[in-house]
Amino acid sequence: MTDLKSENNGLSGQPQIPIPAFDDPPKKPRRNKFALACATLASLASILLGYDFGVMSGAVIYIQKDLKISDVEIEVLVGILNLYSLLGSAAAGRTSDWIGRRYTIVLAAGIFFIGALLMGFATNYAFLMVGRFVAGVGVGYALMVAPVYTAEISPASSRGFLTSFPEVFINAGILLGYVSNYAFSKLPTQLGWRFMLGIGAVPSVFLAVVVLALPESPRWLIMQGRLGDAKKVLDKTSDSKEEADLRLADIKEAAGIPENCTGDVVAVPKRSHGEDVWRELLVHPTPSILHILILAVGIHFFQASSAIGAVVLYTPRIFEKAGITNDTDKLLATMAVGFVKTIFILVATFLLDRIGRRPLLLTSIAGMILSSTALGVALTIIDNSDHTPTWAVALCISILLSYVAWFSIGMGPVTWVYSSEIFPLKLRAQGCSIGVAANTVITGVISMTFISLYKAITIGGALFLFTGTAMVGWVFFYTLLPETQGKTLEEMEVLFGTFFKWRSTMKNLKNKKEFKGDGDGDGDGKIQPELQLQG
């Protein structure tokens, strides 16, 4: 075989040229450290939401004792932040297009800082609600802008990993809130809950300072005509110079900037004040945009309508129903929930770009369905028993930990990754804000009605209701949701618009890519040896 190769090369008179098709496969590019640092710092904004969720679950135990408020007032206090955050989310899309993603994160931190201080110094229920309003607006800003910034700064090869960071930090914030509950629970009742809530001002100060060190989103810079600044950011956040040039060309095209405009500062086509964006999203959407919008709202709806909101906010009450009566024991068990959520969300970040969004999401929901069913059965048995055996308490804790683990491995991070990457550039900020709005409304409604709900239909019945919703969600995602792993943000729109026939679309795109990629036009995905020798 060797002699034959030598003879052929001798006949051609050409020196032997290595054949690329038989070389070792190219190594996967190293993770871009600059993009990693930017995504990490920007995602710190999500700690604000997580901390508030986590800390309020334990603080309400002492708030109720100190202020002598009813269960209905507790429901309103706990859940109203989600509705208040709608104002922040609604304003964040326009604000981030006006002053940039980076300064919007700083604004979010400043608003939350004021809200945390107001809650910490609250003297009565009305004063506390004012603090919840201000903090809620800050949370809404952070919840919308952090995933958008992270998606726009990330190269395609690690976008799933990096855009899952906001969910990672939400869980880290929840865990910090649980730890704060336990740490301050030994203080006098009237001081303990105020320290729990007021200490939330500290991470917001740190966030505002570190975010100022970040570069602005390259997509926002290009929308302002600042191509020179955008090129510098893209060069630092891309895996190669070629990818940076490709990303720049794609974003320019999406922003309506001609390809021959290459100056550092160029004129950008005039845009309206957002009316055309809302028209394209809601009034006259194309089939592709309609498909994207349905999925963005749907994935947020089904994440929020799972039992996770109730589990995070009312974990101590669920443990009380399971038979744990001591406040300290309830807070310790709640800390275990926060720890498991954080660990499994970290695992998920490394799987998103390896396994893909779709398999993780479907597996996650299936696990949640099994766990919530088992928890509902266990709590129903305990609810109808005169005596709660130790094994039953341990079983409920184990199942609850299993539930949050399944949520964190897929449904938690995929929601934010998917919804932040599927919208085209022009519609991204407003589109994401619609998804976040759906999430916060549903979470708020569940949070504000959970106690009343489980009193009306038992806590087991409430969990069975959430299980039914999750089953509908699994079917929805299985039929409508295409895989977006490895696609550039500007390629996304091609994947959508055929709704239930998206599998055929993806297959055609794959075949077309293979045909173009082989270089010899025969569509076999391989370069013929004679072409390799010529090349």
Short mmCIF file of C-alpha atoms in Angstrom, two decimals:
data_model
loop_
_atom_site.label_atom_id
_atom_site.label_comp_id
_atom_site.label_asym_id
_atom_site.label_seq_id
_atom_site.Cartn_x
_atom_site.Cartn_y
_atom_site.Cartn_z
CA MET A 1 0.00 0.00 0.00
CA THR A 2 2.88 2.32 0.81
CA ASP A 3 4.62 1.52 -2.50
CA LEU A 4 1.46 2.27 -4.43
CA LYS A 5 1.15 5.70 -2.78
CA SER A 6 4.78 6.50 -3.60
CA GLU A 7 4.31 5.44 -7.20
CA ASN A 8 1.26 7.61 -7.68
CA ASN A 9 2.99 10.64 -6.20
CA GLY A 10 5.94 10.03 -8.46
CA LEU A 11 3.77 9.97 -11.56
CA SER A 12 2.14 13.26 -10.69
CA GLY A 13 5.48 14.93 -10.09
CA GLN A 14 4.00 16.65 -7.07
CA PRO A 15 5.39 16.53 -3.53
CA GLN A 16 3.28 14.48 -1.15
CA ILE A 17 0.61 16.67 0.44
CA PRO A 18 -1.08 15.68 3.69
CA ILE A 19 -4.72 14.80 3.19
CA PRO A 20 -6.83 16.77 5.71
CA ALA A 21 -9.62 14.19 5.69
CA PHE A 22 -7.33 11.64 7.29
CA ASP A 23 -5.70 13.93 9.85
CA ASP A 24 -6.66 13.83 13.50
CA PRO A 25 -10.01 15.58 14.12
CA PRO A 26 -9.64 19.24 15.14
CA LYS A 27 -9.49 19.87 18.83
CA LYS A 28 -12.40 21.62 20.46
CA PRO A 29 -11.46 25.26 21.11
CA ARG A 30 -10.59 26.15 24.66
CA ARG A 31 -13.26 27.99 26.57
CA ASN A 32 -12.85 31.72 26.06
CA LYS A 33 -11.69 33.05 29.43
CA PHE A 34 -12.65 36.66 28.74
CA ALA A 35 -16.20 35.69 27.72
CA LEU A 36 -16.34 33.47 30.81
CA ALA A 37 -15.36 36.38 33.08
CA CYS A 38 -17.91 38.72 31.44
CA ALA A 39 -20.73 36.18 31.73
CA THR A 40 -19.86 35.45 35.36
CA LEU A 41 -19.83 39.08 36.46
CA ALA A 42 -23.00 40.01 34.54
CA SER A 43 -24.86 36.99 35.90
CA LEU A 44 -24.19 38.14 39.45
CA ALA A 45 -27.28 40.31 38.90
CA SER A 46 -29.38 37.16 39.23
CA ILE A 47 -28.22 36.73 42.83
CA LEU A 48 -30.58 39.57 43.73
CA LEU A 49 -33.65 37.60 42.68
CA GLY A 50 -32.39 34.35 44.22
CA TYR A 51 -31.51 35.96 47.53
CA ASP A 52 -34.91 37.61 47.85
CA PHE A 53 -36.71 34.34 47.06
CA GLY A 54 -34.60 32.32 49.47
CA VAL A 55 -34.49 34.73 52.38
CA MET A 56 -38.22 35.48 52.33
CA SER A 57 -39.10 31.79 52.76
CA GLY A 58 -37.58 31.80 56.26
CA ALA A 59 -38.08 35.46 57.13
CA VAL A 60 -41.88 35.18 56.92
CA ILE A 61 -41.85 32.82 59.92
CA TYR A 62 -40.54 35.65 62.10
CA ILE A 63 -42.36 38.47 60.27
CA GLN A 64 -45.67 36.78 61.02
CA LYS A 65 -44.77 36.41 64.70
CA ASP A 66 -43.51 39.99 65.02
CA LEU A 67 -46.11 41.91 62.99
CA LYS A 68 -49.03 39.57 63.81
CA ILE A 69 -50.19 39.26 60.20
CA SER A 70 -52.47 36.63 58.65
CA ASP A 71 -51.65 33.83 56.20
CA VAL A 72 -53.29 35.81 53.38
CA GLU A 73 -51.05 38.81 54.14
CA ILE A 74 -48.07 36.44 54.13
CA GLU A 75 -49.08 35.14 50.68
CA VAL A 76 -49.33 38.68 49.34
CA LEU A 77 -46.02 39.70 50.91
CA VAL A 78 -44.18 36.70 49.50
CA GLY A 79 -45.67 36.68 46.00
CA ILE A 80 -46.16 40.39 45.26
CA LEU A 81 -42.48 40.88 44.37
CA ASN A 82 -43.02 38.88 41.18
CA LEU A 83 -45.77 41.22 40.05
CA TYR A 84 -43.78 44.30 41.02
CA SER A 85 -40.85 42.97 39.00
CA LEU A 86 -43.06 43.14 35.89
CA LEU A 87 -42.55 46.91 35.88
CA GLY A 88 -38.78 46.43 35.90
CA SER A 89 -38.89 43.76 33.21
CA ALA A 90 -41.17 45.85 31.01
CA ALA A 91 -38.90 48.88 31.31
CA ALA A 92 -35.65 46.90 31.02
CA GLY A 93 -35.99 46.14 27.30
CA ARG A 94 -36.31 49.80 26.35
CA THR A 95 -33.76 50.92 28.95
CA SER A 96 -31.13 48.38 27.82
CA ASP A 97 -31.54 49.53 24.21
CA TRP A 98 -31.20 53.16 25.35
CA ILE A 99 -28.30 53.17 27.84
CA GLY A 100 -26.83 49.74 27.10
CA ARG A 101 -26.92 46.35 28.78
CA ARG A 102 -24.10 47.11 31.20
CA TYR A 103 -25.52 50.31 32.73
CA THR A 104 -28.94 48.66 32.95
CA ILE A 105 -27.40 46.04 35.25
CA VAL A 106 -25.91 48.83 37.38
CA LEU A 107 -29.33 50.51 37.53
CA ALA A 108 -30.90 47.22 38.64
CA ALA A 109 -28.37 46.88 41.47
CA GLY A 110 -29.01 50.46 42.63
CA ILE A 111 -32.79 50.01 42.75
CA PHE A 112 -32.51 46.71 44.64
CA PHE A 113 -30.09 48.33 47.12
CA ILE A 114 -32.72 50.92 48.05
CA GLY A 115 -35.43 48.26 48.29
CA ALA A 116 -33.34 46.02 50.59
CA LEU A 117 -32.64 48.91 52.95
CA LEU A 118 -36.33 49.87 53.05
CA MET A 119 -37.31 46.30 53.94
CA GLY A 120 -34.58 46.08 56.58
CA PHE A 121 -35.80 49.25 58.32
CA ALA A 122 -39.52 48.53 57.91
CA THR A 123 -41.57 49.25 61.04
CA ASN A 124 -44.90 47.83 59.86
CA TYR A 125 -46.55 45.82 57.11
CA ALA A 126 -47.26 48.82 54.84
CA PHE A 127 -43.63 50.02 55.10
CA LEU A 128 -42.46 46.49 54.28
CA MET A 129 -44.65 46.41 51.17
CA VAL A 130 -43.07 49.66 49.93
CA GLY A 131 -39.64 48.04 50.22
CA ARG A 132 -40.95 44.97 48.36
CA PHE A 133 -42.16 47.23 45.54
CA VAL A 134 -38.78 48.94 45.07
CA ALA A 135 -36.83 45.68 45.35
CA GLY A 136 -39.23 44.05 42.88
CA VAL A 137 -38.54 46.67 40.22
CA GLY A 138 -34.80 46.10 40.65
CA VAL A 139 -35.25 42.33 40.40
CA GLY A 140 -37.26 42.75 37.19
CA TYR A 141 -34.47 44.74 35.57
CA ALA A 142 -31.84 42.19 36.59
CA LEU A 143 -33.95 39.22 35.55
CA MET A 144 -34.32 40.48 31.99
CA VAL A 145 -30.96 42.06 31.20
CA ALA A 146 -28.49 39.51 32.62
CA PRO A 147 -29.45 36.64 30.24
CA VAL A 148 -29.58 39.01 27.26
CA TYR A 149 -26.10 40.42 27.93
CA THR A 150 -24.63 36.96 28.52
CA ALA A 151 -26.12 35.54 25.30
CA GLU A 152 -24.80 38.48 23.27
CA ILE A 153 -21.28 38.28 24.68
CA SER A 154 -20.90 34.49 24.27
CA PRO A 155 -19.34 32.58 21.35
CA ALA A 156 -21.57 29.86 19.86
CA SER A 157 -19.34 27.02 21.10
CA SER A 158 -20.01 27.81 24.76
CA ARG A 159 -23.18 29.88 24.67
CA GLY A 160 -25.24 27.24 26.47
CA PHE A 161 -22.64 26.98 29.23
CA LEU A 162 -22.36 30.75 29.68
CA THR A 163 -26.01 31.70 29.32
CA SER A 164 -26.93 29.20 32.02
CA PHE A 165 -24.97 31.33 34.51
CA PRO A 166 -27.95 33.57 35.45
CA GLU A 167 -29.80 30.46 36.64
CA VAL A 168 -26.66 29.31 38.49
CA PHE A 169 -26.53 32.59 40.38
CA ILE A 170 -30.28 32.58 41.07
CA ASN A 171 -29.70 29.28 42.85
CA ALA A 172 -26.60 30.62 44.60
CA GLY A 173 -28.72 33.57 45.79
CA ILE A 174 -31.44 31.22 47.05
CA LEU A 175 -28.82 29.27 49.01
CA LEU A 176 -27.40 32.50 50.46
CA GLY A 177 -30.92 33.50 51.49
CA TYR A 178 -31.42 30.17 53.27
CA VAL A 179 -28.06 30.54 55.02
CA SER A 180 -29.00 34.08 56.06
CA ASN A 181 -32.26 32.75 57.54
CA TYR A 182 -30.39 30.26 59.67
CA ALA A 183 -27.59 32.69 60.64
CA PHE A 184 -29.95 35.40 61.93
CA SER A 185 -32.63 33.10 63.35
CA LYS A 186 -30.95 33.22 66.79
CA LEU A 187 -31.42 37.01 67.08
CA PRO A 188 -34.49 38.47 68.79
CA THR A 189 -37.56 38.10 66.56
CA GLN A 190 -37.93 41.83 65.85
CA LEU A 191 -34.27 42.09 64.73
CA GLY A 192 -33.72 38.75 63.01
CA TRP A 193 -35.99 39.16 59.99
CA ARG A 194 -34.84 42.78 59.47
CA PHE A 195 -31.21 41.65 59.26
CA MET A 196 -32.23 38.82 56.91
CA LEU A 197 -33.83 41.26 54.46
CA GLY A 198 -31.54 44.27 54.92
CA ILE A 199 -28.28 42.39 54.38
CA GLY A 200 -29.38 41.89 50.75
CA ALA A 201 -28.11 45.43 50.07
CA VAL A 202 -24.51 44.16 50.29
CA PRO A 203 -24.39 42.02 47.10
CA SER A 204 -26.09 44.80 45.13
CA VAL A 205 -23.24 47.22 45.95
CA PHE A 206 -20.64 44.64 44.90
CA LEU A 207 -22.56 43.98 41.67
CA ALA A 208 -22.76 47.67 40.70
CA VAL A 209 -18.99 48.07 41.15
CA VAL A 210 -17.82 44.97 39.25
CA VAL A 211 -20.19 45.40 36.31
CA LEU A 212 -18.57 48.75 35.48
CA ALA A 213 -15.42 46.80 34.58
CA LEU A 214 -17.28 44.86 31.84
CA PRO A 215 -17.29 45.77 28.14
CA GLU A 216 -20.60 46.65 26.56
CA SER A 217 -22.47 44.03 24.53
CA PRO A 218 -21.07 43.94 20.95
CA ARG A 219 -24.58 43.73 19.54
CA TRP A 220 -25.66 46.87 21.40
CA LEU A 221 -22.50 48.68 20.23
CA ILE A 222 -23.24 47.79 16.60
CA MET A 223 -26.83 48.97 17.02
CA GLN A 224 -25.32 52.34 18.00
CA GLY A 225 -22.98 52.31 14.97
CA ARG A 226 -19.85 51.83 17.10
CA LEU A 227 -18.22 49.17 14.92
CA GLY A 228 -14.69 49.83 16.17
CA ASP A 229 -15.63 49.20 19.80
CA ALA A 230 -17.71 46.16 18.82
CA LYS A 231 -14.77 44.64 16.90
CA LYS A 232 -12.56 44.87 19.96
CA VAL A 233 -15.12 43.08 22.13
CA LEU A 234 -15.79 40.41 19.49
CA ASP A 235 -12.06 39.73 19.07
CA LYS A 236 -11.80 39.10 22.82
CA THR A 237 -14.97 37.03 23.20
CA SER A 238 -14.70 34.81 20.09
CA ASP A 239 -12.82 31.54 19.77
CA SER A 240 -10.95 32.72 16.66
CA LYS A 241 -10.43 35.78 14.47
CA GLU A 242 -12.53 34.14 11.76
CA GLU A 243 -15.44 33.65 14.16
CA ALA A 244 -15.15 37.28 15.30
CA ASP A 245 -15.37 38.48 11.68
CA LEU A 246 -18.33 36.19 11.02
CA ARG A 247 -20.17 37.38 14.13
CA LEU A 248 -19.51 40.99 13.16
CA ALA A 249 -20.88 40.46 9.64
CA ASP A 250 -23.98 38.65 10.94
CA ILE A 251 -24.78 41.35 13.51
CA LYS A 252 -24.25 44.14 10.96
CA GLU A 253 -26.67 42.43 8.60
CA ALA A 254 -29.25 41.99 11.39
CA ALA A 255 -28.87 45.65 12.38
CA GLY A 256 -29.34 46.83 8.78
CA ILE A 257 -25.78 48.15 8.34
CA PRO A 258 -24.39 47.65 4.78
CA GLU A 259 -21.48 45.22 4.47
CA ASN A 260 -19.23 47.89 2.93
CA CYS A 261 -19.52 50.12 6.02
CA THR A 262 -16.27 49.36 7.86
CA GLY A 263 -15.42 52.56 9.74
CA ASP A 264 -15.08 52.69 13.52
CA VAL A 265 -18.27 54.75 13.72
CA VAL A 266 -20.98 54.44 11.06
CA ALA A 267 -24.48 55.73 10.52
CA VAL A 268 -27.19 53.31 11.59
CA PRO A 269 -30.58 53.20 9.86
CA LYS A 270 -33.14 55.17 11.85
CA ARG A 271 -35.25 53.08 14.14
CA SER A 272 -38.60 53.96 15.63
CA HIS A 273 -39.14 54.13 19.38
CA GLY A 274 -39.96 50.43 19.51
CA GLU A 275 -43.36 50.51 17.81
CA ASP A 276 -42.09 48.48 14.85
CA VAL A 277 -40.59 45.91 17.22
CA TRP A 278 -43.86 45.37 19.07
CA ARG A 279 -45.69 45.26 15.75
CA GLU A 280 -43.39 42.52 14.47
CA LEU A 281 -43.69 40.60 17.74
CA LEU A 282 -47.39 40.86 18.49
CA VAL A 283 -49.42 42.38 15.65
CA HIS A 284 -47.97 41.01 12.40
CA PRO A 285 -45.41 38.35 13.31
CA THR A 286 -43.95 36.12 10.60
CA PRO A 287 -44.46 32.36 11.07
CA SER A 288 -40.87 32.16 12.34
CA ILE A 289 -41.32 34.94 14.91
CA LEU A 290 -44.68 33.52 16.00
CA HIS A 291 -43.08 30.09 16.59
CA ILE A 292 -40.26 31.72 18.58
CA LEU A 293 -42.69 33.81 20.64
CA ILE A 294 -44.89 30.80 21.46
CA LEU A 295 -41.85 28.85 22.63
CA ALA A 296 -40.40 31.74 24.66
CA VAL A 297 -43.67 32.34 26.48
CA GLY A 298 -44.37 28.61 26.76
CA ILE A 299 -41.05 27.66 28.30
CA HIS A 300 -41.34 30.44 30.89
CA PHE A 301 -44.97 29.55 31.58
CA PHE A 302 -44.26 25.88 32.22
CA GLN A 303 -41.17 26.63 34.33
CA ALA A 304 -43.18 28.98 36.54
CA SER A 305 -46.28 26.76 36.71
CA SER A 306 -44.27 23.82 38.01
CA ALA A 307 -44.19 23.42 41.78
CA ILE A 308 -40.74 25.02 42.02
CA GLY A 309 -41.97 28.50 43.00
CA ALA A 310 -44.00 27.09 45.87
CA VAL A 311 -41.16 24.76 46.88
CA VAL A 312 -38.60 27.58 47.08
CA LEU A 313 -40.85 30.11 48.82
CA TYR A 314 -42.71 27.75 51.13
CA THR A 315 -40.14 25.03 51.84
CA PRO A 316 -40.42 25.48 55.64
CA ARG A 317 -44.22 25.08 55.44
CA ILE A 318 -43.89 21.95 53.28
CA PHE A 319 -41.48 20.49 55.83
CA GLU A 320 -43.94 21.42 58.58
CA LYS A 321 -46.62 19.46 56.72
CA ALA A 322 -44.15 16.57 56.49
CA GLY A 323 -43.83 16.53 60.29
CA ILE A 324 -40.92 18.89 61.13
CA THR A 325 -42.20 21.33 63.76
CA ASN A 326 -39.03 22.98 65.14
CA ASP A 327 -38.15 26.25 63.34
CA THR A 328 -34.39 25.60 63.42
CA ASP A 329 -34.84 22.10 62.00
CA LYS A 330 -37.04 23.49 59.23
CA LEU A 331 -34.38 26.05 58.29
CA LEU A 332 -31.64 23.40 58.29
CA ALA A 333 -33.69 21.15 56.00
CA THR A 334 -34.38 24.16 53.79
CA MET A 335 -30.64 24.82 53.51
CA ALA A 336 -30.24 21.26 52.19
CA VAL A 337 -32.73 22.09 49.43
CA GLY A 338 -30.73 25.19 48.48
CA PHE A 339 -27.48 23.22 48.46
CA VAL A 340 -28.86 20.48 46.19
CA LYS A 341 -30.35 23.05 43.78
CA THR A 342 -27.01 24.84 43.48
CA ILE A 343 -24.96 21.66 42.98
CA PHE A 344 -27.20 20.31 40.22
CA ILE A 345 -27.43 23.62 38.39
CA LEU A 346 -23.61 23.61 38.24
CA VAL A 347 -23.71 20.11 36.74
CA ALA A 348 -26.23 21.31 34.15
CA THR A 349 -23.96 24.14 32.95
CA PHE A 350 -21.41 21.58 31.74
CA LEU A 351 -24.04 19.46 29.98
CA LEU A 352 -25.87 22.14 27.98
CA ASP A 353 -23.30 22.37 25.18
CA ARG A 354 -22.50 18.65 25.22
CA ILE A 355 -25.93 17.03 25.42
CA GLY A 356 -28.07 19.88 24.10
CA ARG A 357 -31.04 21.87 25.38
CA ARG A 358 -33.83 19.56 24.27
CA PRO A 359 -32.68 16.24 25.84
CA LEU A 360 -31.91 17.96 29.16
CA LEU A 361 -35.28 19.72 29.21
CA LEU A 362 -37.36 16.61 28.44
CA THR A 363 -35.43 14.45 30.92
CA SER A 364 -35.72 17.13 33.59
CA ILE A 365 -39.50 17.46 33.26
CA ALA A 366 -39.96 13.67 33.31
CA GLY A 367 -38.00 13.50 36.58
CA MET A 368 -40.03 16.38 38.04
CA ILE A 369 -43.29 14.60 37.17
CA LEU A 370 -42.20 11.43 38.97
CA SER A 371 -40.88 13.32 42.00
CA SER A 372 -43.88 15.62 42.45
CA THR A 373 -46.24 12.66 42.12
CA ALA A 374 -44.31 10.72 44.78
CA LEU A 375 -44.18 13.78 47.08
CA GLY A 376 -47.91 14.36 46.68
CA VAL A 377 -48.63 10.73 47.60
CA ALA A 378 -46.28 10.85 50.62
CA LEU A 379 -47.73 14.11 51.97
CA THR A 380 -51.28 12.85 51.46
CA ILE A 381 -50.49 9.73 53.51
CA ILE A 382 -48.92 11.84 56.29
CA ASP A 383 -51.84 14.30 56.18
CA ASN A 384 -54.26 11.48 56.84
CA SER A 385 -52.22 9.79 59.58
CA ASP A 386 -52.51 10.43 63.30
CA HIS A 387 -48.82 9.77 63.86
CA THR A 388 -45.94 10.73 61.54
CA PRO A 389 -43.17 8.10 61.59
CA THR A 390 -39.55 9.21 61.20
CA TRP A 391 -39.14 7.25 57.98
CA ALA A 392 -42.01 9.19 56.39
CA VAL A 393 -40.35 12.53 57.23
CA ALA A 394 -37.04 11.28 55.78
CA LEU A 395 -38.84 10.05 52.65
CA CYS A 396 -40.52 13.44 52.08
CA ILE A 397 -37.20 15.26 52.45
CA SER A 398 -35.52 12.85 50.01
CA ILE A 399 -38.27 13.22 47.41
CA LEU A 400 -38.24 17.01 47.72
CA LEU A 401 -34.47 17.04 47.21
CA SER A 402 -34.95 14.80 44.18
CA TYR A 403 -37.53 17.22 42.77
CA VAL A 404 -35.28 20.28 42.99
CA ALA A 405 -32.37 18.26 41.54
CA TRP A 406 -34.42 17.29 38.47
CA PHE A 407 -35.57 20.90 38.06
CA SER A 408 -32.03 22.26 38.26
CA ILE A 409 -30.55 19.76 35.81
CA GLY A 410 -32.71 21.01 32.94
CA MET A 411 -35.88 23.06 33.37
CA GLY A 412 -34.13 25.74 35.42
CA PRO A 413 -31.18 26.64 33.17
CA VAL A 414 -32.64 25.69 29.77
CA THR A 415 -35.50 28.18 30.20
CA TRP A 416 -33.13 31.14 30.39
CA VAL A 417 -30.63 29.83 27.84
CA TYR A 418 -33.26 29.00 25.25
CA SER A 419 -35.39 32.13 25.56
CA SER A 420 -32.34 34.43 25.43
CA GLU A 421 -30.88 32.89 22.25
CA ILE A 422 -33.82 32.29 19.89
CA PHE A 423 -34.96 35.86 19.19
CA PRO A 424 -33.34 37.83 16.33
CA LEU A 425 -31.26 40.83 17.37
CA LYS A 426 -33.86 43.50 16.65
CA LEU A 427 -36.50 41.75 18.77
CA ARG A 428 -34.31 40.22 21.47
CA ALA A 429 -34.69 42.67 24.34
CA GLN A 430 -38.46 43.07 23.99
CA GLY A 431 -38.99 39.39 23.22
CA CYS A 432 -37.11 38.30 26.32
CA SER A 433 -39.07 40.78 28.41
CA ILE A 434 -42.34 39.13 27.28
CA GLY A 435 -41.04 35.72 28.38
CA VAL A 436 -39.87 37.08 31.72
CA ALA A 437 -43.24 38.81 32.18
CA ALA A 438 -45.06 35.50 31.68
CA ASN A 439 -42.72 33.84 34.19
CA THR A 440 -43.15 36.48 36.87
CA VAL A 441 -46.94 36.67 36.52
CA ILE A 442 -47.41 32.90 36.90
CA THR A 443 -44.85 32.68 39.72
CA GLY A 444 -46.54 35.60 41.48
CA VAL A 445 -50.02 34.06 41.18
CA ILE A 446 -48.81 30.70 42.53
CA SER A 447 -46.85 32.35 45.36
CA MET A 448 -49.82 34.48 46.38
CA THR A 449 -52.29 31.59 46.38
CA PHE A 450 -50.30 28.50 47.48
CA ILE A 451 -51.32 28.56 51.16
CA SER A 452 -54.98 29.08 50.25
CA LEU A 453 -54.72 26.38 47.58
CA TYR A 454 -53.33 23.67 49.84
CA LYS A 455 -55.85 24.58 52.55
CA ALA A 456 -58.63 24.09 49.98
CA ILE A 457 -57.48 20.88 48.24
CA THR A 458 -54.73 19.62 50.65
CA ILE A 459 -51.02 19.95 49.99
CA GLY A 460 -50.96 16.61 48.18
CA GLY A 461 -53.75 17.78 45.90
CA ALA A 462 -51.82 20.97 45.10
CA LEU A 463 -48.78 18.93 44.08
CA PHE A 464 -50.91 16.67 41.86
CA LEU A 465 -52.22 19.81 40.14
CA PHE A 466 -48.66 20.98 39.42
CA THR A 467 -47.81 17.49 38.16
CA GLY A 468 -50.62 17.68 35.61
CA THR A 469 -49.28 21.00 34.33
CA ALA A 470 -45.80 19.50 33.96
CA MET A 471 -47.21 16.64 31.87
CA VAL A 472 -48.78 19.14 29.46
CA GLY A 473 -45.44 20.97 29.34
CA TRP A 474 -43.56 17.78 28.38
CA VAL A 475 -45.88 17.21 25.41
CA PHE A 476 -45.59 20.89 24.38
CA PHE A 477 -41.78 20.78 24.32
CA TYR A 478 -41.57 17.38 22.65
CA THR A 479 -43.72 18.51 19.71
CA LEU A 480 -42.70 22.17 19.21
CA LEU A 481 -39.18 22.77 20.51
CA PRO A 482 -36.20 22.36 18.12
CA GLU A 483 -32.59 21.92 19.28
CA THR A 484 -30.45 25.09 19.11
CA GLN A 485 -27.14 23.68 20.32
CA GLY A 486 -24.13 25.06 18.40
CA LYS A 487 -26.15 27.48 16.22
CA THR A 488 -25.09 31.11 15.99
CA LEU A 489 -27.64 33.64 17.22
CA GLU A 490 -28.14 34.89 13.68
CA GLU A 491 -28.88 31.35 12.37
CA MET A 492 -31.72 30.80 14.84
CA GLU A 493 -34.57 32.24 12.77
CA VAL A 494 -34.10 29.59 10.06
CA LEU A 495 -34.92 26.84 12.57
CA PHE A 496 -38.36 28.20 13.37
CA GLY A 497 -41.60 28.77 11.50
CA THR A 498 -42.64 25.23 10.58
CA PHE A 499 -44.03 24.51 14.08
CA PHE A 500 -44.76 20.75 14.32
CA LYS A 501 -42.65 20.07 11.19
CA TRP A 502 -39.43 21.49 12.65
CA ARG A 503 -37.72 18.07 12.46
CA SER A 504 -37.97 18.08 8.66
CA THR A 505 -36.60 21.63 8.56
CA MET A 506 -33.63 20.67 10.72
CA LYS A 507 -32.93 17.60 8.57
CA ASN A 508 -32.96 19.72 5.39
CA LEU A 509 -30.64 22.28 6.96
CA LYS A 510 -28.25 19.55 8.02
CA ASN A 511 -28.21 18.03 4.53
CA LYS A 512 -27.67 21.45 2.97
CA LYS A 513 -24.80 22.18 5.36
CA GLU A 514 -23.13 18.83 4.59
CA PHE A 515 -23.49 19.45 0.86
CA LYS A 516 -21.88 22.87 1.11
CA GLY A 517 -19.26 21.71 3.58
CA ASP A 518 -17.67 18.93 1.53
CA GLY A 519 -16.29 21.29 -1.11
CA ASP A 520 -16.70 18.90 -4.07
CA GLY A 521 -20.43 19.35 -4.62
CA ASP A 522 -21.39 15.70 -4.33
CA GLY A 523 -23.01 16.09 -0.95
CA ASP A 524 -21.17 13.22 0.71
CA GLY A 525 -19.49 15.39 3.31
CA LYS A 526 -16.01 14.18 2.22
CA ILE A 527 -13.32 15.78 0.11
CA GLN A 528 -12.22 13.61 -2.78
CA PRO A 529 -8.45 12.70 -2.72
CA GLU A 530 -7.77 14.27 -6.12
CA LEU A 531 -9.24 17.58 -4.91
CA GLN A 532 -7.24 17.37 -1.71
CA LEU A 533 -3.99 16.93 -3.68
CA GLN A 534 -4.84 19.90 -5.88
CA GLY A 535 -5.68 22.09 -2.87
#
